[in-house]
XYZ file of C-alpha atoms in Angstrom:
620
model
C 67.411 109.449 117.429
C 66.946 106.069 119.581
C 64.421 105.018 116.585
C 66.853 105.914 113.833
C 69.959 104.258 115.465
C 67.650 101.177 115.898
C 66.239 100.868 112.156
C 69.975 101.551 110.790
C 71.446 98.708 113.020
C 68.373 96.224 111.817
C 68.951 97.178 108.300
C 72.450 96.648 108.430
C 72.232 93.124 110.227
C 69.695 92.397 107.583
C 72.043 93.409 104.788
C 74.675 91.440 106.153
C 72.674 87.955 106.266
C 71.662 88.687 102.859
C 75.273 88.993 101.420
C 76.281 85.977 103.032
C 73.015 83.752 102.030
C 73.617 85.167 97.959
C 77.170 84.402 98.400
C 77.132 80.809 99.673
C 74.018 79.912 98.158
C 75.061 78.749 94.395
C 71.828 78.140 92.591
C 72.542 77.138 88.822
C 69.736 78.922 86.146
C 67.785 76.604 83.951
C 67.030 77.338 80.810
C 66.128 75.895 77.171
C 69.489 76.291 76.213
C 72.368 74.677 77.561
C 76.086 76.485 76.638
C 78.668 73.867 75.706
C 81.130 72.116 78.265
C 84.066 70.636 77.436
C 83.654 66.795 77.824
C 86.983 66.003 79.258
C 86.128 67.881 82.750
C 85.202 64.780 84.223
C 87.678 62.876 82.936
C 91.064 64.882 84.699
C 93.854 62.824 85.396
C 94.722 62.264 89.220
C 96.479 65.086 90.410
C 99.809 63.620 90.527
C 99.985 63.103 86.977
C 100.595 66.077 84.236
C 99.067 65.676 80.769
C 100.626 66.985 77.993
C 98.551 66.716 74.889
C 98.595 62.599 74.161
C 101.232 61.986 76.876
C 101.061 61.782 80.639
C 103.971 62.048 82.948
C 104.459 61.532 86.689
C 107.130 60.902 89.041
C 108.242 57.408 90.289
C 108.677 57.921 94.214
C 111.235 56.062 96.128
C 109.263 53.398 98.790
C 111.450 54.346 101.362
C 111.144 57.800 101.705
C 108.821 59.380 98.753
C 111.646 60.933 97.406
C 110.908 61.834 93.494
C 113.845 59.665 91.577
C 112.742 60.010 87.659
C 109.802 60.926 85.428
C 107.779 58.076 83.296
C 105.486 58.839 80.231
C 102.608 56.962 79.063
C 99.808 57.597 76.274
C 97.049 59.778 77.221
C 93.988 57.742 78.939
C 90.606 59.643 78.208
C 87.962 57.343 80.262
C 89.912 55.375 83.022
C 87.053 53.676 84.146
C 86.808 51.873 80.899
C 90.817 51.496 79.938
C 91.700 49.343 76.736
C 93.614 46.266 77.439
C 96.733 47.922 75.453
C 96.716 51.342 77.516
C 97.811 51.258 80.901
C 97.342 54.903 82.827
C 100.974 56.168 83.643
C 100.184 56.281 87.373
C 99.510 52.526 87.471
C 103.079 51.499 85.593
C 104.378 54.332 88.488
C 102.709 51.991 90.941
C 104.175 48.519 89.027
C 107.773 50.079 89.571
C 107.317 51.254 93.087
C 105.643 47.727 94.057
C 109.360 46.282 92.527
C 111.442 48.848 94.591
C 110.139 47.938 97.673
C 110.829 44.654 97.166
C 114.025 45.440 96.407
C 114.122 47.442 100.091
C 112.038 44.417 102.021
C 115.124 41.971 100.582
C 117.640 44.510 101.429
C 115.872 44.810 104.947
C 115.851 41.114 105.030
C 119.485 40.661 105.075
C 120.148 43.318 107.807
C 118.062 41.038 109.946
C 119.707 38.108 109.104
C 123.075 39.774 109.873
C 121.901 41.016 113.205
C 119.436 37.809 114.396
C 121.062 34.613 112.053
C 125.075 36.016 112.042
C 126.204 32.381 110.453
C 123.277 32.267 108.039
C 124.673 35.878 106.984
C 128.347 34.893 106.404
C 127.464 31.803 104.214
C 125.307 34.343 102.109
C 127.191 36.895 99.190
C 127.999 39.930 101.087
C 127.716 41.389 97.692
C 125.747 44.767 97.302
C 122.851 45.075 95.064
C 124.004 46.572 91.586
C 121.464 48.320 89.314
C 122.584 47.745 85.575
C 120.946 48.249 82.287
C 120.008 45.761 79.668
C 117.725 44.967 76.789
C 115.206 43.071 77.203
C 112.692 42.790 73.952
C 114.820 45.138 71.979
C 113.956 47.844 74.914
C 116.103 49.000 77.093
C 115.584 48.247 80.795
C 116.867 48.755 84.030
C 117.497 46.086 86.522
C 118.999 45.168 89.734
C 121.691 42.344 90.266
C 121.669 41.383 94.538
C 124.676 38.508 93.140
C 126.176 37.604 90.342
C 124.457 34.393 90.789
C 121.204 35.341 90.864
C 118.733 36.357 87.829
C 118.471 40.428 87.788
C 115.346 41.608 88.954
C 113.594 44.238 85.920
C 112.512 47.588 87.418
C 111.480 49.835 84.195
C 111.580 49.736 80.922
C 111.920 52.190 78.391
C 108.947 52.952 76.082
C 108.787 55.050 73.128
C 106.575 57.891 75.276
C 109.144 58.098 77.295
C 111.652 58.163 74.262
C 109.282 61.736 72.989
C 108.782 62.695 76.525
C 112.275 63.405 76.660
C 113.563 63.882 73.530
C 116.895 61.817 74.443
C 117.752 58.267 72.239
C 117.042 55.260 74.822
C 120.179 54.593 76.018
C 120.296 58.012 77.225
C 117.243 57.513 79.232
C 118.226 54.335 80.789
C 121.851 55.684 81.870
C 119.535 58.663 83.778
C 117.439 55.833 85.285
C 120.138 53.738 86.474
C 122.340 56.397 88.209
C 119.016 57.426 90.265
C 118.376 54.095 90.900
C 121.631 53.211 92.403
C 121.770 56.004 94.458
C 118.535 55.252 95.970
C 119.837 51.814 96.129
C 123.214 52.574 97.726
C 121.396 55.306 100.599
C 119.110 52.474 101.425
C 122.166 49.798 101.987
C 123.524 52.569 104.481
C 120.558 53.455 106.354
C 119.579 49.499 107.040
C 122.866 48.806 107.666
C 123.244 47.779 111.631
C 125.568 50.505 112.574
C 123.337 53.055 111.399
C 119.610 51.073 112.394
C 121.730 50.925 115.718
C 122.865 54.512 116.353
C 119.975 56.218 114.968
C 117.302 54.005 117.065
C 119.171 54.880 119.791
C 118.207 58.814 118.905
C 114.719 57.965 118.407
C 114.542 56.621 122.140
C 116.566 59.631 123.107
C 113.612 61.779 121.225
C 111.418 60.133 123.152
C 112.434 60.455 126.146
C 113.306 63.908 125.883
C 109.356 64.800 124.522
C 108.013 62.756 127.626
C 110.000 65.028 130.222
C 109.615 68.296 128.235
C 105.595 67.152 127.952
C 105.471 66.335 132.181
C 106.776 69.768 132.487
C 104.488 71.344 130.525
C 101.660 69.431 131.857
C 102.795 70.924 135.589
C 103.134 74.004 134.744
C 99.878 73.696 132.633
C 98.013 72.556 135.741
C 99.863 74.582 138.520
C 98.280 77.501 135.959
C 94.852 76.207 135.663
C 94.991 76.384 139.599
C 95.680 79.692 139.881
C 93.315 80.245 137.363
C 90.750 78.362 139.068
C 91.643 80.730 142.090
C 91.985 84.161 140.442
C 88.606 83.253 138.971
C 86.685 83.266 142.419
C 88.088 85.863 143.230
C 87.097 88.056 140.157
C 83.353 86.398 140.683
C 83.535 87.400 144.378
C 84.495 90.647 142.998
C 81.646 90.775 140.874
C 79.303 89.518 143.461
C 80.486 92.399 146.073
C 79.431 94.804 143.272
C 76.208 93.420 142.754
C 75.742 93.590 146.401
C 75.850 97.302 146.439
C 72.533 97.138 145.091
C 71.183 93.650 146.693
C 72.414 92.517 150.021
C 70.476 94.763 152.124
C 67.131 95.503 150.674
C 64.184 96.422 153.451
C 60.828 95.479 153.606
C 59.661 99.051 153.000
C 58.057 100.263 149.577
C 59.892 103.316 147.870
C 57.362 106.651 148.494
C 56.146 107.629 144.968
C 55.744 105.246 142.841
C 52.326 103.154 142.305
C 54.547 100.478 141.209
C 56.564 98.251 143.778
C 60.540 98.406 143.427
C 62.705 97.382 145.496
C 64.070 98.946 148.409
C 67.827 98.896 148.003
C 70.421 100.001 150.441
C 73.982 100.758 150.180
C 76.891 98.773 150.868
C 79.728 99.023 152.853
C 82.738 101.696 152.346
C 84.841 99.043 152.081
C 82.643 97.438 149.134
C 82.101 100.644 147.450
C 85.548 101.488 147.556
C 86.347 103.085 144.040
C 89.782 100.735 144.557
C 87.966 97.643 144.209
C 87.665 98.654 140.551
C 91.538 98.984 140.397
C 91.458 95.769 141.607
C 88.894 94.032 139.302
C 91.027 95.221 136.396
C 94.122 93.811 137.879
C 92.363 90.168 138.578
C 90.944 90.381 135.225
C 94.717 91.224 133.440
C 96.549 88.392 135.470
C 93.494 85.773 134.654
C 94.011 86.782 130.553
C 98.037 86.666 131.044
C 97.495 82.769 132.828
C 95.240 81.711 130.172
C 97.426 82.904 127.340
C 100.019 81.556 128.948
C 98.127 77.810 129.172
C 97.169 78.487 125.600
C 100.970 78.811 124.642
C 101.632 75.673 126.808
C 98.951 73.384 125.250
C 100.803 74.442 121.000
C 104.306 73.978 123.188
C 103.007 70.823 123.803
C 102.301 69.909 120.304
C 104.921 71.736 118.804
C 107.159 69.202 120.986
C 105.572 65.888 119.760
C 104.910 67.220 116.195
C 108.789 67.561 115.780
C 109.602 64.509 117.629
C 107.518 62.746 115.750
C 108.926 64.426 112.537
C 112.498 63.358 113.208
C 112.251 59.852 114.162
C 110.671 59.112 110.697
C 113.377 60.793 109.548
C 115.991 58.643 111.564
C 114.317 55.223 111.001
C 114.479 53.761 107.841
C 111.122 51.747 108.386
C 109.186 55.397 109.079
C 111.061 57.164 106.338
C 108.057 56.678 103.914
C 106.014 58.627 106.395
C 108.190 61.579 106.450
C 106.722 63.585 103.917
C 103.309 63.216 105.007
C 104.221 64.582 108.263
C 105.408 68.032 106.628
C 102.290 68.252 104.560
C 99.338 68.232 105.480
C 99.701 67.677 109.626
C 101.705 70.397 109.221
C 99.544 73.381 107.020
C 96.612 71.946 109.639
C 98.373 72.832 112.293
C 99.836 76.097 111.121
C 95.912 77.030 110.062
C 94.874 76.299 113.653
C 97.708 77.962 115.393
C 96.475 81.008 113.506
C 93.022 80.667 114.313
C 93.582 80.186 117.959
C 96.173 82.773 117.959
C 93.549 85.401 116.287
C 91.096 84.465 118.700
C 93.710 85.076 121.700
C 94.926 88.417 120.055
C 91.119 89.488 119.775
C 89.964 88.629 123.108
C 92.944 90.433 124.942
C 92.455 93.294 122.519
C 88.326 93.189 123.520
C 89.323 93.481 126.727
C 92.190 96.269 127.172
C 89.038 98.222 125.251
C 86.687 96.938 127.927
C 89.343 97.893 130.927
C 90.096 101.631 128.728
C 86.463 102.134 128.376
C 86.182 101.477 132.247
C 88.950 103.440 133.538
C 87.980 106.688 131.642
C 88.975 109.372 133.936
C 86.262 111.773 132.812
C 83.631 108.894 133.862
C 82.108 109.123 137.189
C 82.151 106.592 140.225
C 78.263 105.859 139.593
C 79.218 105.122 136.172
C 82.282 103.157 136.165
C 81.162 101.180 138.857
C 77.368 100.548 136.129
C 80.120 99.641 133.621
C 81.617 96.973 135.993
C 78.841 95.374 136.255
C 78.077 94.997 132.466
C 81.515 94.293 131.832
C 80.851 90.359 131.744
C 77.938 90.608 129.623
C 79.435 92.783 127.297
C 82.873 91.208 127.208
C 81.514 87.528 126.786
C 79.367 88.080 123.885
C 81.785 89.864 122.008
C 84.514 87.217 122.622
C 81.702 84.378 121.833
C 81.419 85.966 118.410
C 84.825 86.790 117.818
C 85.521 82.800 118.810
C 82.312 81.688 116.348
C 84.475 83.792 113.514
C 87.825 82.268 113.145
C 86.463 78.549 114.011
C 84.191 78.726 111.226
C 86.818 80.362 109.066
C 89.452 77.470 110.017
C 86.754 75.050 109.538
C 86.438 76.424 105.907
C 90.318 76.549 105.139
C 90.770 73.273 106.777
C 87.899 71.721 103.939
C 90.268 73.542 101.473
C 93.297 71.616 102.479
C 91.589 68.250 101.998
C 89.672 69.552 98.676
C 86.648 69.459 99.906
C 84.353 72.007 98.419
C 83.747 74.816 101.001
C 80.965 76.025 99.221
C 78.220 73.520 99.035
C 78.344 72.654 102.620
C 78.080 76.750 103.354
C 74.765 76.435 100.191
C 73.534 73.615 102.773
C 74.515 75.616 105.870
C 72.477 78.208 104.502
C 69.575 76.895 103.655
C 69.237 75.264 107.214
C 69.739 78.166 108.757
C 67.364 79.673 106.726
C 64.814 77.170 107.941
C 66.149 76.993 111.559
C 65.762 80.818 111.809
C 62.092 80.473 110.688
C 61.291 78.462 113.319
C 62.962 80.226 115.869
C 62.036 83.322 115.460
C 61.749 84.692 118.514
C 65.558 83.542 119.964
C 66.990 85.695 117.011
C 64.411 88.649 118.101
C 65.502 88.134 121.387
C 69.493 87.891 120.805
C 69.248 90.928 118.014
C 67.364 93.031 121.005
C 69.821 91.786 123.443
C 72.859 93.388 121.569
C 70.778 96.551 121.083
C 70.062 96.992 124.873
C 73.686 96.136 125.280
C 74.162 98.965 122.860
C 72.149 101.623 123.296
C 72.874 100.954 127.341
C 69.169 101.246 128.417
C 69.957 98.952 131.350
C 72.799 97.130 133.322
C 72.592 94.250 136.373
C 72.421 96.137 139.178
C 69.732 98.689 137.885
C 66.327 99.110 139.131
C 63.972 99.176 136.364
C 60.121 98.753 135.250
C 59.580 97.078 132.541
C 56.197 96.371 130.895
C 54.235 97.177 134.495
C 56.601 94.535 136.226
C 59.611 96.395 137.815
C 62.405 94.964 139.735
C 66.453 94.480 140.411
C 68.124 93.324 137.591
C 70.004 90.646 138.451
C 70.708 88.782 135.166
C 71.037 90.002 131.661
C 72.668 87.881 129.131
C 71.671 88.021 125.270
C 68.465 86.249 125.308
C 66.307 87.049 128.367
C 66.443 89.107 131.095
C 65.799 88.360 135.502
C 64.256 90.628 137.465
C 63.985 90.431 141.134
C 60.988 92.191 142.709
C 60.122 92.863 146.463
C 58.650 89.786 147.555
C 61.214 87.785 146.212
C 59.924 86.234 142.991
C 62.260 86.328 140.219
C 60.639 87.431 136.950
C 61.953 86.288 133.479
C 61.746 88.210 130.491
C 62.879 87.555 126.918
C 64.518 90.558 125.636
C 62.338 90.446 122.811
C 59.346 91.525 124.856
C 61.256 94.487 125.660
C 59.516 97.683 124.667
C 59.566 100.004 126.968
C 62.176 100.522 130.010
C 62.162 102.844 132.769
C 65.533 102.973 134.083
C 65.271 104.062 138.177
C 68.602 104.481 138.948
C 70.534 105.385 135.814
C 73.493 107.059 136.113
C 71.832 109.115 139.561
C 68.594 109.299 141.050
C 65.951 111.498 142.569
C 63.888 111.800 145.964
C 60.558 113.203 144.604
C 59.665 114.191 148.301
C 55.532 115.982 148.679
C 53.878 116.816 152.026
C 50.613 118.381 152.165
C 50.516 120.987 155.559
C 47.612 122.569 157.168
C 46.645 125.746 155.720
C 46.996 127.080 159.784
C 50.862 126.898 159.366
C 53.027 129.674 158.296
C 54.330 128.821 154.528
C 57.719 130.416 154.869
C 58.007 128.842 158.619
C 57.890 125.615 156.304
C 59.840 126.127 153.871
C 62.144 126.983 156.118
C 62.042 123.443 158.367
C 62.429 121.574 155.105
C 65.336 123.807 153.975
C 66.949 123.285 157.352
C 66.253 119.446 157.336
C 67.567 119.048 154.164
C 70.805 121.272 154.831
C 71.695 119.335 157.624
C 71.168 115.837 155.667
C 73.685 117.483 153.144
C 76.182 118.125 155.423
C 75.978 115.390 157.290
C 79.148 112.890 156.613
C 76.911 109.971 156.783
C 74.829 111.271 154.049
C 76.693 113.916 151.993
C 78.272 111.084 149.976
C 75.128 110.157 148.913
C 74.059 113.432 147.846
C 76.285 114.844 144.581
C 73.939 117.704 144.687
C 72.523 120.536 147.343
C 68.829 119.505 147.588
C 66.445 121.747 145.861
C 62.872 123.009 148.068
C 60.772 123.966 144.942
C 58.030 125.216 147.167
C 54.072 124.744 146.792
C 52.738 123.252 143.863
C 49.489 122.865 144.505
C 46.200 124.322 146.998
C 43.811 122.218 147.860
C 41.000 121.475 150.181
C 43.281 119.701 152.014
C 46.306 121.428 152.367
C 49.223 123.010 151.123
C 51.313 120.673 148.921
C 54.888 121.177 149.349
C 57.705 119.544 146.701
C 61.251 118.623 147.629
C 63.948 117.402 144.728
C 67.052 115.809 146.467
C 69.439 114.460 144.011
C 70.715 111.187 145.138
C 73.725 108.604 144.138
C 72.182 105.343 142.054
C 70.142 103.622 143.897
C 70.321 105.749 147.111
C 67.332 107.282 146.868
C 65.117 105.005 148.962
C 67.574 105.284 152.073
C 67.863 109.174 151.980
C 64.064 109.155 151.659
C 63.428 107.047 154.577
C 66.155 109.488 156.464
C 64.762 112.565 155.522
C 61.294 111.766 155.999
C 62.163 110.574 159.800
C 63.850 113.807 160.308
C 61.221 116.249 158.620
C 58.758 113.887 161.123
C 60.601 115.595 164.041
C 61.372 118.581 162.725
C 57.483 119.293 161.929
C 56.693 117.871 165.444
C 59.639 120.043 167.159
C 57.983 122.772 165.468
C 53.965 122.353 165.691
C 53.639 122.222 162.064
C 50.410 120.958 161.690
C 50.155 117.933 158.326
C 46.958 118.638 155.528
C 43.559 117.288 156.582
C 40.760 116.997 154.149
C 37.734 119.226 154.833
C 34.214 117.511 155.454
C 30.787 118.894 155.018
C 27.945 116.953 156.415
C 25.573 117.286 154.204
C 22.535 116.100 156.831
C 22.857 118.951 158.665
C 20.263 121.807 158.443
C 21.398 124.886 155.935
C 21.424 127.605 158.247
C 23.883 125.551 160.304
C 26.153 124.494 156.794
C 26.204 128.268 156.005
C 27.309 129.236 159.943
C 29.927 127.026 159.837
C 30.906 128.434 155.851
C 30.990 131.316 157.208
C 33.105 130.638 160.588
C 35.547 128.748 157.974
C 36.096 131.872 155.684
C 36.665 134.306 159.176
C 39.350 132.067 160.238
C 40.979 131.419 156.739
C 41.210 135.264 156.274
C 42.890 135.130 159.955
C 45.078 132.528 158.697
C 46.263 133.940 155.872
C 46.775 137.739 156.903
C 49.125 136.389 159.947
């Protein structure tokens, strides 16, 4: 089953990097025959002009604050890197007219200074508004601005006969349209450089200010005071974490476990106090208030630039000088942010969602002590990878989007992406082998830090397990690293519960059931015990003899331990079946020796002496 579950979870992983490498990897066929294209793909206008048929049209945009005030035409321009000296791309004469209207704004600007700085320059000067009127200039109608009646008009736009089809109106038509957006973009701009106005509304820009520097010290207080007791709830989590570990490493013994021909550590038990089924309750807790402070500093930090993104917003909308700037604020900034707000906020949904699983999974009341306090342990391993890769998902994916926004093409870069990872994976092989084994370890569950284990003839505490590699700690000390691609075979020690595989070879001289009985009695009294009944789920079980030989009786005890309890209740029972046999005269299993330089007369004397007391023996 193991094997199956294994291949499936390779074959889907396998699948899934396949998909995405023919997906993002756009390879174009080559053959002798190439299908038609259509010439003019290269040759698109820019995106702010429309073509229809042999006329393009685009907007002309007010300088002072991009707003859209009437459409121009112009003939169609094929190849604009090689334009004809009589064809002039629409978006350049847009340009030409824009260039004219701000200099129409920097005069207008011009005089407000003067007014403010130069007050008797100002009143010698025609207080007289600029005027846009309409003429004809070249038997065209055009549309110019007057600043006095004493000054030559300054020509803005002219009507053309693409405009003149583009609209379908007679010319004078055209021009009145022109003129009335003109002045209106003429009079707005008179009032918003006017001093009253520059006055007032520069005087809410510095209130703006102000306001987003207090709001942002707040935010940066509580931000911090937050990190703090982040900072704080964190050690206390890890001390947590530590105390749990230490129910299966702060005490180890010098003394080797009694069965195996392999060393593993000796490991004793903690404390009540550490093993406490309340420190769990507690874990969880810490681990819920650490997610609510760092969801909280999350909202804090998009507060932050939710504040300054606005402020910044409205004073180019108050100042006549930033007005230009306004739209581009909304745009783009804007669709960036919202795309990273979503990301993040994905990522912060996910990972609190990972972890009420985790903390569900955990708290199963149907799950024993043993268990949930092997699922504690693994919690950090488990919890971090699957954050890690939920994280890796929705950057990448904002990293794509974001390309989109600035029309980048998403899908090259992923065709070079892929075929560097393609060539980074080959050479590192054995990183992917080891990160693919480490999820199916994590998995399948074969084994969590805190577990005793052998592993490829070196056995030892686990005391780290991430994705990659694996630490053991054996009984001397040394601390054994293994890639989790070496993995093959695992012999988990203290899984779940464990065993005291307890033999004794007695002297044939002592009375079988008399033994049985002692260990019974031994055992019994171990079970009962309070010290030692908690680490004992189960009654322990005398089997009996399994085996006669030449030098003894071979007797087999099964007592059924708590993880990683084994070696102490060993030690403790051995001790007491010590006395017991001694309280008792129950004599231990000697080896018989037959010197073989002795004559044969005397060999078969003392053969026969043997058998006569053996038959004594055995029909007491």
């Amino acid at each position: 089953m193991i094997l199956k579950l294994n291949s499936l979870i390779r074959l889907l992983i396998t699948s899934f990097l396949t998909f995405i490498l023919v997906i993002t990897w756009q390879v174009t066929a080559v053959s002798q025959f190439s299908l038609p294209t259509d010439g003019n793909i290269d040759n698109l206008p820019p995106l702010e002009v429309i073509r229809y048929g042999n006329i393009e049209v685009t907007w002309v945009e007010s300088p002072l604050d991009n707003e859209e005030l009437f459409q121009i035409a112009a003939p169609t321009v094929i190849d604009r890197n090689n334009l004809e000296s009589d064809r002039l791309p629409v978006e350049i004469r847009a340009r030409n007219i824009e260039a004219l209207l701000w200099l129409t704004i920097n005069r207008i600007r011009g005089d407000i200074v003067t007014k403010i700085f130069r007050p008797e320059q100002a009143r010698q000067a025609s207080a007289t508004p600029a005027k846009v009127i309409t003429s004809v200039l070249n038997d065209r109608p055009v549309v110019q601005i007057q600043y006095d009646p004493n000054s030559r008009p300054l020509t803005i736009a002219t009507v053309t006969q693409t405009d003149v089809d583009f609209y379908s109106q007679n010319p004078e038509q055209i021009v009145r349209q022109w003129q009335q957006s003109l002045q209106k973009k003429i009079t707005q701009i008179e009032y918003f450089y006017s001093s009253e106005v520059i006055r007032r509304r520069l005087g809410q820009a510095i209130a703006i200010i102000a306001i987003a520097i207090v709001a942002s010290i707040i935010l940066v207080f509580i931000h911090w005071w937050l990190g703090r007791k982040s900072t704080q709830l964190k050690m206390q989590y890890e001390a947590g974490i530590e105390a749990l570990k230490s129910v299966t490493d702060n005490k180890q013994t010098d003394a080797q476990p009694e069965t195996s021909s392999n060393s593993v550590p000796s490991v004793a038990s903690t404390t009540e106090e550490t093993s406490d089924p309340d420190l769990f309750v507690y874990q969880a807790s810490l681990q819920k208030r650490l997610s609510t402070y760092n969801s909280l500093r999350w909202l804090l930090v998009w507060l932050f630039i939710g504040i300054w993104y606005l402020g910044i917003y409205a004073i180019t909308t108050r100042l006549p000088i930033l007005m230009r700037w306004s739209q581009a604020v909304v745009s783009q900034p804007l669709r960036l942010l919202a795309v990273w707000f979503l990301m993040t906020l994905s990522i912060q949904i996910s990972k609190t969602f990972i972890q009420r699983s985790i903390d569900a999974w955990r708290e199963n009341p149907y799950i024993t002590f043993g268990e949930s306090q092997r699922k504690s342990l693994r919690l950090a391993t488990i919890s971090n990878a699957f954050k890690g890769f939920v994280t890796f998902f929705f950057v990448a994916l904002g990293i794509i989007i974001t390309l989109a926004l600035f029309n980048i093409s998403a899908g090259s870069i992923l065709a070079g992406g892929a075929v560097i990872g393609l060539a980074v994976s080959f050479g590192t092989q054995s990183l992917v082998k080891d990160v693919v084994n480490g999820c199916l370890i994590l998995v399948e569950d074969r084994f969590a830090v805190g577990d005793v284990i052998v592993i490829n003839g070196m056995d030892g505490f686990v005391e780290e397990f991430n994705l990659r590699l694996t630490q053991l700690r054996n009984p001397e000390g040394q601390l054994i690293t293994i890639p989790n691609s070496a993995i093959a075979e695992v012999k988990n020690l203290t899984r779940l519960w464990s065993r005291v595989d307890f033999t004794i070879e007695v002297a044939y001289e002592n009375d079988p059931d008399k033994v049985l009985e002692v260990l019974e009695s031994v055992a019994q009294e171990m079970y009962h015990s309070p010290d030692w009944g908690d680490k004992m789920p189960d009654p322990p079980e005398i089997l009996g003899i399994d085996k006669l030989s030449h030098a003894g009786m071979l007797v087999r005890v099964w007592i059924k331990t708590a993880p990683l309890q084994q070696w102490l209740v060993g030690r403790e029972y051995r001790l007491r079946v010590r006395r017991a046999f001694a309280k008792h005269n129950i004599i231990i299993g000697r080896p018989q020796w037959i010197a073989y330089s002795a004559s044969l007369e005397s060999q078969d004397s003392n053969i026969q002496n043997f058998n006569g007391n053996e038959s004594q023996i055995l029909s007491n």
